[in-house]
CSV table of C-alpha atoms and ligand atoms in Angstrom, one decimal:
chain,number,residue,atom,x,y,z
A,1,MET,CA,-80.1,6.8,48.2
A,2,THR,CA,-76.6,5.8,48.4
A,3,ARG,CA,-74.9,4.9,51.6
A,4,ILE,CA,-71.4,5.7,51.5
A,5,TYR,CA,-68.1,4.0,53.4
A,6,ASN,CA,-67.5,6.4,56.3
A,7,PHE,CA,-63.8,6.4,57.4
A,8,SER,CA,-65.2,8.4,60.9
A,9,ALA,CA,-63.0,7.9,64.2
A,10,GLY,CA,-66.4,8.3,66.2
A,11,PRO,CA,-68.7,8.9,65.4
A,12,SER,CA,-68.6,6.3,63.2
A,13,MET,CA,-70.0,4.2,60.5
A,14,LEU,CA,-73.3,1.7,62.4
A,15,PRO,CA,-74.4,-1.3,60.9
A,16,GLU,CA,-76.9,-1.1,57.9
A,17,ALA,CA,-78.8,-3.3,59.7
A,18,VAL,CA,-79.2,-1.1,63.2
A,19,LEU,CA,-79.9,1.7,61.2
A,20,ARG,CA,-82.6,0.3,58.9
A,21,ARG,CA,-84.3,-1.3,62.6
A,22,ALA,CA,-84.7,1.5,64.4
A,23,GLY,CA,-86.6,3.5,61.3
A,24,GLU,CA,-88.7,0.7,61.8
A,25,GLU,CA,-89.5,0.8,65.2
A,26,ILE,CA,-89.2,5.0,65.2
A,27,LEU,CA,-93.1,5.8,65.1
A,28,GLU,CA,-93.6,2.9,67.8
A,29,TRP,CA,-91.7,0.5,69.8
A,30,GLY,CA,-93.1,-3.2,70.0
A,31,GLU,CA,-97.0,-2.3,71.0
A,32,SER,CA,-95.8,0.1,73.3
A,33,GLY,CA,-97.5,2.9,70.8
A,34,MET,CA,-94.9,5.0,71.7
A,35,SER,CA,-91.2,6.3,70.3
A,36,VAL,CA,-88.4,4.3,71.9
A,37,MET,CA,-87.5,8.4,72.2
A,38,GLU,CA,-91.0,9.3,74.4
A,39,MET,CA,-90.9,6.6,76.6
A,40,SER,CA,-90.4,7.3,80.3
A,41,HIS,CA,-86.7,6.1,81.7
A,42,ARG,CA,-88.9,4.4,84.8
A,43,GLY,CA,-91.6,2.7,82.9
A,44,ARG,CA,-91.7,-1.0,82.2
A,45,HIS,CA,-90.6,-0.8,77.9
A,46,PHE,CA,-87.9,0.7,78.8
A,47,GLY,CA,-86.8,-0.5,81.6
A,48,ALA,CA,-86.9,-4.3,79.0
A,49,ILE,CA,-84.8,-2.6,76.9
A,50,ALA,CA,-82.2,-1.3,79.9
A,51,GLU,CA,-81.7,-4.8,80.5
A,52,LYS,CA,-81.5,-6.1,77.8
A,53,THR,CA,-78.6,-4.3,76.6
A,54,GLU,CA,-76.9,-5.0,80.3
A,55,ALA,CA,-77.3,-9.0,78.9
A,56,ASP,CA,-76.5,-8.7,76.1
A,57,LEU,CA,-72.9,-6.4,76.5
A,58,ARG,CA,-72.3,-9.4,79.6
A,59,GLU,CA,-72.8,-12.1,77.4
A,60,LEU,CA,-70.6,-10.3,74.2
A,61,LEU,CA,-67.5,-9.7,77.1
A,62,ALA,CA,-68.5,-12.4,79.1
A,63,ILE,CA,-68.4,-9.6,82.3
A,64,PRO,CA,-69.0,-11.8,85.6
A,65,PRO,CA,-71.3,-11.8,88.3
A,66,GLU,CA,-68.7,-9.3,90.3
A,67,TYR,CA,-69.2,-6.7,88.4
A,68,LYS,CA,-70.9,-3.3,87.8
A,69,VAL,CA,-71.7,-2.4,83.8
A,70,LEU,CA,-72.9,1.3,84.2
A,71,PHE,CA,-74.6,3.5,81.3
A,72,LEU,CA,-72.9,7.1,81.7
A,73,GLN,CA,-73.0,10.5,80.4
A,74,GLY,CA,-69.6,13.1,79.9
A,75,GLY,CA,-68.2,10.4,77.6
A,76,ALA,CA,-64.5,8.6,78.3
A,77,THR,CA,-63.8,12.0,79.1
A,78,ALA,CA,-65.7,12.4,82.0
A,79,GLN,CA,-63.9,9.0,82.7
A,80,PHE,CA,-60.2,10.7,83.1
A,81,ALA,CA,-61.8,12.4,86.2
A,82,MET,CA,-64.1,10.4,87.3
A,83,VAL,CA,-61.3,7.4,87.1
A,84,PRO,CA,-59.4,9.2,89.9
A,85,MET,CA,-62.2,10.9,91.8
A,86,ASN,CA,-63.6,7.3,92.9
A,87,LEU,CA,-60.3,4.4,92.5
A,88,LEU,CA,-57.7,6.7,94.5
A,89,ARG,CA,-59.5,5.4,98.0
A,90,ASP,CA,-56.0,6.5,100.2
A,91,ARG,CA,-53.9,6.1,97.9
A,92,THR,CA,-52.4,9.4,97.2
A,93,SER,CA,-51.0,8.5,93.5
A,94,ALA,CA,-52.0,6.7,90.2
A,95,CYS,CA,-49.5,5.2,88.0
A,96,TYR,CA,-50.5,5.8,84.1
A,97,VAL,CA,-49.2,4.1,80.7
A,98,ASP,CA,-48.7,7.0,78.1
A,99,THR,CA,-48.5,5.5,74.7
A,100,GLY,CA,-50.4,8.8,72.7
A,101,ILE,CA,-52.9,11.8,72.3
A,102,TRP,CA,-55.7,10.1,74.8
A,103,SER,CA,-53.5,8.7,77.2
A,104,GLY,CA,-51.8,12.2,77.4
A,105,LYS,CA,-55.9,13.5,78.0
A,106,ALA,CA,-55.9,11.6,81.0
A,107,ILE,CA,-53.2,11.7,82.6
A,108,GLU,CA,-53.4,15.5,82.7
A,109,GLU,CA,-57.0,15.1,84.0
A,110,ALA,CA,-55.8,13.2,87.2
A,111,SER,CA,-52.7,14.8,87.7
A,112,ARG,CA,-55.9,17.8,89.2
A,113,TYR,CA,-56.3,15.1,91.5
A,114,CYS,CA,-52.8,13.2,92.2
A,115,GLN,CA,-50.1,12.5,91.7
A,116,VAL,CA,-49.6,10.8,88.6
A,117,VAL,CA,-46.4,8.5,88.2
A,118,VAL,CA,-46.6,7.8,84.7
A,119,ALA,CA,-45.1,4.4,84.8
A,120,ALA,CA,-43.8,4.6,81.1
A,121,THR,CA,-44.3,6.9,78.1
A,122,ALA,CA,-43.9,6.6,74.1
A,123,ARG,CA,-43.5,10.3,73.6
A,124,ALA,CA,-39.7,10.3,72.6
A,125,GLY,CA,-40.8,7.4,69.6
A,126,GLY,CA,-43.0,10.2,68.4
A,127,PHE,CA,-45.6,7.9,70.2
A,128,THR,CA,-44.8,4.8,67.5
A,129,THR,CA,-44.8,1.7,69.6
A,130,VAL,CA,-45.7,0.6,73.2
A,131,PRO,CA,-42.9,0.8,76.1
A,132,ALA,CA,-41.4,-2.6,76.6
A,133,ARG,CA,-43.1,-4.2,79.4
A,134,ASP,CA,-40.1,-4.4,81.4
A,135,GLU,CA,-39.3,-1.1,81.9
A,136,TRP,CA,-42.5,0.4,83.3
A,137,ARG,CA,-41.5,1.8,86.6
A,138,ILE,CA,-44.7,0.6,88.5
A,139,ASP,CA,-45.5,2.4,92.1
A,140,PRO,CA,-47.0,-0.1,94.4
A,141,GLU,CA,-48.2,2.2,95.4
A,142,ALA,CA,-50.3,3.4,93.6
A,143,ALA,CA,-54.3,3.1,93.4
A,144,TYR,CA,-54.5,1.9,90.1
A,145,LEU,CA,-52.6,1.5,87.2
A,146,HIS,CA,-54.1,3.1,83.3
A,147,TYR,CA,-53.6,2.4,80.2
A,148,THR,CA,-54.9,3.4,76.8
A,149,ALA,CA,-55.8,0.2,75.0
A,150,ASN,CA,-55.8,1.5,72.0
A,151,GLU,CA,-54.5,5.0,70.9
A,152,THR,CA,-57.3,6.9,68.0
A,153,ILE,CA,-55.7,9.2,66.3
A,154,ASN,CA,-51.3,8.1,66.6
A,155,GLY,CA,-53.2,4.0,65.6
A,156,VAL,CA,-51.2,2.2,68.5
A,157,GLU,CA,-52.6,-1.2,70.0
A,158,PHE,CA,-52.2,-3.1,72.9
A,159,GLN,CA,-51.8,-6.4,71.5
A,160,ASP,CA,-52.5,-8.4,75.0
A,161,VAL,CA,-53.3,-7.0,78.4
A,162,PRO,CA,-50.3,-6.2,80.4
A,163,GLU,CA,-49.6,-7.0,84.4
A,164,SER,CA,-50.1,-4.4,86.4
A,165,GLY,CA,-48.0,-5.5,89.2
A,166,GLY,CA,-50.5,-6.3,91.7
A,167,LEU,CA,-52.7,-2.8,91.3
A,168,PRO,CA,-56.0,-2.5,90.3
A,169,LEU,CA,-55.8,-2.1,86.3
A,170,VAL,CA,-57.6,0.3,84.3
A,171,CYS,CA,-58.5,0.6,80.6
A,172,ASP,CA,-59.8,3.3,77.9
A,173,MET,CA,-61.1,0.7,75.5
A,174,SER,CA,-63.5,3.7,74.4
A,175,SER,CA,-61.6,2.8,70.2
A,176,ASN,CA,-61.1,-1.2,70.9
A,177,ILE,CA,-64.2,-2.5,72.9
A,178,LEU,CA,-66.2,-5.8,71.0
A,179,SER,CA,-63.4,-5.7,68.3
A,180,ARG,CA,-61.6,-8.4,70.3
A,181,PRO,CA,-61.8,-10.8,73.1
A,182,VAL,CA,-60.9,-10.0,76.2
A,183,ASP,CA,-61.0,-11.0,79.6
A,184,VAL,CA,-62.4,-9.1,82.3
A,185,GLU,CA,-61.7,-10.6,85.1
A,186,ARG,CA,-58.4,-9.1,84.1
A,187,PHE,CA,-59.3,-5.7,85.2
A,188,GLY,CA,-60.8,-3.2,87.9
A,189,LEU,CA,-62.4,-0.8,85.5
A,190,ILE,CA,-63.1,-1.0,81.9
A,191,TYR,CA,-64.4,2.3,80.5
A,192,ALA,CA,-65.4,3.2,76.7
A,193,GLY,CA,-67.6,5.8,75.0
A,194,ALA,CA,-70.2,3.8,72.9
A,195,GLN,CA,-68.9,6.7,69.6
A,196,LYS,CA,-66.7,4.4,68.0
A,197,ASN,CA,-67.7,0.4,68.6
A,198,MET,CA,-70.8,0.4,70.5
A,199,GLY,CA,-73.9,3.1,69.1
A,200,PRO,CA,-73.9,6.9,68.1
A,201,ALA,CA,-72.2,9.6,70.6
A,202,GLY,CA,-73.5,10.0,74.1
A,203,ILE,CA,-73.7,7.1,76.4
A,204,THR,CA,-70.3,5.7,77.6
A,205,VAL,CA,-69.8,2.2,79.3
A,206,VAL,CA,-68.3,1.8,82.8
A,207,ILE,CA,-67.6,-1.8,84.1
A,208,VAL,CA,-66.1,-2.5,87.0
A,209,ARG,CA,-65.4,-4.8,90.1
A,210,GLU,CA,-67.6,-3.6,92.4
A,211,ASP,CA,-65.9,-3.4,96.0
A,212,LEU,CA,-62.9,-1.2,94.0
A,213,ILE,CA,-66.4,1.5,94.7
A,214,GLY,CA,-68.3,3.6,97.4
A,215,LYS,CA,-65.3,6.1,98.7
A,216,THR,CA,-65.1,8.8,96.9
A,217,ILE,CA,-62.7,11.8,97.3
A,218,PRO,CA,-63.8,14.4,98.9
A,219,GLY,CA,-66.1,16.7,97.1
A,220,THR,CA,-66.5,14.4,94.1
A,221,PRO,CA,-70.4,15.3,93.0
A,222,THR,CA,-72.9,12.7,93.1
A,223,VAL,CA,-73.0,12.3,89.0
A,224,PHE,CA,-69.4,11.4,89.2
A,225,ASP,CA,-70.2,8.3,92.2
A,226,TYR,CA,-70.1,5.0,90.8
A,227,ARG,CA,-72.0,3.8,93.5
A,228,LYS,CA,-75.0,6.0,93.5
A,229,HIS,CA,-75.6,4.9,89.7
A,230,ALA,CA,-74.8,1.3,90.3
A,231,ASP,CA,-76.8,1.4,93.5
A,232,ASN,CA,-79.9,3.4,90.9
A,233,GLY,CA,-79.1,0.7,87.5
A,234,SER,CA,-77.9,4.1,86.3
A,235,MET,CA,-80.8,6.2,86.5
A,236,LEU,CA,-79.4,8.3,88.8
A,237,ASN,CA,-80.3,11.3,86.9
A,238,THR,CA,-82.2,11.3,83.8
A,239,PRO,CA,-80.5,8.5,80.8
A,240,PRO,CA,-79.9,9.3,77.3
A,241,THR,CA,-82.4,6.7,76.9
A,242,TYR,CA,-82.7,6.7,72.4
A,243,ILE,CA,-78.9,5.8,72.4
A,244,TRP,CA,-78.8,3.2,75.4
A,245,TYR,CA,-81.4,1.9,72.9
A,246,LEU,CA,-79.3,2.1,69.8
A,247,VAL,CA,-76.7,0.4,71.9
A,248,GLY,CA,-78.8,-2.4,72.7
A,249,LEU,CA,-80.0,-2.7,68.9
A,250,VAL,CA,-75.8,-2.7,68.2
A,251,LEU,CA,-75.2,-5.7,70.0
A,252,GLU,CA,-78.0,-7.2,69.3
A,253,TRP,CA,-76.2,-6.9,65.3
A,254,LEU,CA,-72.7,-8.7,67.1
A,255,LYS,CA,-74.6,-11.2,68.5
A,256,ARG,CA,-76.1,-12.1,65.1
A,257,GLU,CA,-73.4,-11.8,63.5
A,258,GLY,CA,-71.2,-14.1,65.8
A,259,GLY,CA,-70.2,-12.5,68.7
A,260,VAL,CA,-67.2,-10.5,69.5
A,261,ALA,CA,-64.8,-13.9,68.6
A,262,ALA,CA,-66.5,-13.5,64.5
A,263,MET,CA,-65.5,-9.8,64.7
A,264,ASN,CA,-62.0,-10.0,66.0
A,265,ALA,CA,-61.6,-13.2,62.8
A,266,ARG,CA,-63.0,-10.1,60.4
A,267,ASN,CA,-60.9,-7.4,62.1
A,268,ILE,CA,-57.9,-9.4,61.7
A,269,ARG,CA,-58.4,-9.6,58.0
A,270,LYS,CA,-59.2,-5.9,56.9
A,271,ALA,CA,-56.4,-4.2,59.2
A,272,GLU,CA,-53.7,-6.8,57.6
A,273,LYS,CA,-55.0,-6.2,53.8
A,274,LEU,CA,-55.2,-1.6,54.7
A,275,TYR,CA,-51.3,-2.7,56.0
A,276,ALA,CA,-50.2,-5.5,53.9
A,277,ALA,CA,-51.1,-2.2,50.9
A,278,ILE,CA,-49.1,0.3,52.9
A,279,ASP,CA,-46.7,-1.4,53.4
A,280,ALA,CA,-45.8,-3.1,49.4
A,281,SER,CA,-45.8,0.5,47.9
A,282,SER,CA,-43.3,3.7,48.6
A,283,PHE,CA,-45.8,5.9,48.2
A,284,TYR,CA,-47.5,4.9,51.4
A,285,SER,CA,-46.2,4.6,54.7
A,286,ASN,CA,-47.5,4.0,58.1
A,287,PRO,CA,-44.8,4.6,61.3
A,288,ILE,CA,-45.9,2.3,64.0
A,289,ASP,CA,-44.1,-0.5,65.1
A,290,PRO,CA,-45.7,-3.2,63.1
A,291,ALA,CA,-45.8,-5.0,67.1
A,292,PHE,CA,-48.5,-2.9,68.2
A,293,ARG,CA,-50.0,-1.4,64.7
A,294,SER,CA,-54.0,-0.5,65.4
A,295,ARG,CA,-56.9,-3.0,64.1
A,296,MET,CA,-59.2,-0.2,64.3
A,297,ASN,CA,-57.9,3.2,63.0
A,298,VAL,CA,-54.5,2.8,60.6
A,299,PRO,CA,-52.8,6.1,59.8
A,300,PHE,CA,-51.0,6.4,57.0
A,301,ARG,CA,-48.9,9.3,54.9
A,302,LEU,CA,-48.2,9.6,51.6
A,303,ALA,CA,-44.2,10.1,50.7
A,304,ASP,CA,-45.4,13.8,49.0
A,305,ALA,CA,-47.8,14.9,51.6
A,306,SER,CA,-48.6,17.7,49.6
A,307,LEU,CA,-51.1,15.0,48.2
A,308,GLU,CA,-53.1,13.9,51.1
A,309,LYS,CA,-55.9,16.9,50.8
A,310,THR,CA,-56.4,15.3,47.4
A,311,PHE,CA,-56.5,12.5,47.8
A,312,ALA,CA,-58.8,12.5,50.9
A,313,ALA,CA,-61.1,14.8,48.4
A,314,GLU,CA,-61.0,12.5,45.6
A,315,ALA,CA,-61.4,9.8,48.0
A,316,ALA,CA,-64.9,11.2,49.3
A,317,ALA,CA,-65.6,12.0,45.7
A,318,GLN,CA,-65.6,8.5,45.2
A,319,GLY,CA,-67.9,7.4,48.3
A,320,LEU,CA,-65.2,6.6,50.5
A,321,GLU,CA,-65.4,9.4,53.3
A,322,ALA,CA,-63.2,11.0,56.4
A,323,LEU,CA,-60.2,9.6,55.5
A,324,GLU,CA,-58.0,13.3,56.9
A,325,GLY,CA,-56.1,12.5,60.6
A,326,HIS,CA,-56.7,13.7,63.1
A,327,ARG,CA,-55.8,17.9,63.3
A,328,SER,CA,-53.3,17.8,66.1
A,329,ILE,CA,-51.0,15.6,63.2
A,330,GLY,CA,-52.5,15.2,60.0
A,331,GLY,CA,-51.6,12.5,57.5
A,332,LEU,CA,-54.5,10.6,56.5
A,333,ARG,CA,-56.3,7.8,58.7
A,334,ALA,CA,-58.8,5.3,58.5
A,335,SER,CA,-60.9,3.7,61.1
A,336,ILE,CA,-62.1,0.6,60.1
A,337,TYR,CA,-64.6,-0.1,63.3
A,338,ASN,CA,-66.6,-3.5,63.4
A,339,ALA,CA,-70.0,-1.5,60.9
A,340,MET,CA,-67.2,-1.7,58.6
A,341,PRO,CA,-67.6,-4.1,56.3
A,342,GLU,CA,-64.7,-5.4,54.8
A,343,ALA,CA,-65.5,-4.5,51.1
A,344,GLY,CA,-65.1,-0.7,52.8
A,345,VAL,CA,-61.7,-1.6,52.9
A,346,ASP,CA,-61.7,-3.2,49.9
A,347,ALA,CA,-62.9,-0.7,48.2
A,348,LEU,CA,-60.4,1.4,50.3
A,349,ILE,CA,-57.4,-0.8,48.8
A,350,ALA,CA,-59.0,-0.4,45.3
A,351,PHE,CA,-59.5,3.4,46.1
A,352,MET,CA,-54.9,3.4,47.3
A,353,ALA,CA,-53.8,1.0,43.9
A,354,ASP,CA,-55.5,3.6,41.3
A,355,PHE,CA,-54.4,7.4,43.1
A,356,GLU,CA,-51.4,6.3,43.3
A,357,ARG,CA,-51.3,4.9,39.6
A,358,ARG,CA,-52.0,8.0,38.6
A,359,TYR,CA,-50.2,10.6,41.2
A,360,GLY,CA,-47.4,8.6,41.9
B,401,LIG,C1,-62.6,9.4,71.1
B,401,LIG,C2,-61.8,9.0,72.4
B,401,LIG,C3,-61.4,9.5,74.5
B,401,LIG,C4,-63.2,10.3,73.8
B,401,LIG,O1,-64.3,10.1,74.5
B,401,LIG,P1,-65.2,11.1,74.0
B,401,LIG,O2,-66.1,10.9,74.4
B,401,LIG,O3,-65.1,12.8,73.4
B,401,LIG,O4,-65.5,12.4,75.6
B,401,LIG,C5,-61.1,9.2,75.1
B,401,LIG,N1,-60.3,7.9,74.7
B,401,LIG,C6,-59.8,7.5,73.6
B,401,LIG,C7,-59.3,6.4,73.3
B,401,LIG,C8,-61.4,7.7,72.4
B,401,LIG,O5,-61.0,6.8,70.8
């Protein structure tokens, strides 16, 4: 068996140690006599797994006690609706910063429930930057300010937490949660699908300040009510137990590796060397404002775009998989989340140099 380097944007690579552990425990977890997959979500064994997972996440992100941590279904896409349904309360508008394809989808969904005020948009420049903070127009009457910390498709990432003008700050952290330190107290709500940086697809983490929840818009389905999930320990209905457990294994791995600070240092090194390789050659290019280049998703193009298919195919043949860009924007993209080893980035850089020698 040869494991490849998988540059997929999500579902994405998992740490090998996590997969091995899951393999070892596939028939029996602890002394339970059964697989985690077979356990009742309400039984003591799974209860211990769920508790440990939340405790580890709280520790890794230093989540204060006044925040609830929820494990939900429906992906970040469900959050595009749940956020306005739960956080609008008595307000009729919400502010959104538009920095790419994922913020666009969040805006489109929120528009079904409220008046969306686009505080700033980077559309005119083709979503290659974050609009300057002094150009944002924040509606003081809005219920919250939403932004996408890392635009997974466009490759644009906020490098700090923006000021929200007093509004609760809501953030889609699907593709960079746990990749760098974050001050949770600055936020009203953070959400993130697991399949980029936390585990397999099928679970979504919501971290929400408790005083913001408990009043939904009329007609909100029960399974879309944060309060109901919070009151039931995220077990309002049957949760995706096995995915929850795998997220727990990823968090244990993260702690062993040195936590978010260690990931941050490693991610900076990985991204810097990949961008340096792209910038050093006129054969490759990255269109993003260097101040907002993503450390997680690195889109790049070849000067001769007709070679891009060949690039992706030859890379895949050498064990560097899934380098095609998102179907909506084309080009190439390397997703280099926490679980991508530095050696994987080194291998990609070596391949790029070799490909340029042969085709440049
Ligand atoms: C992947 C992704 C989503 C969508 O996640 P789903 O689980 O497919 O709903 C939303 N936002 C960002 C930033 C993403 O990377």
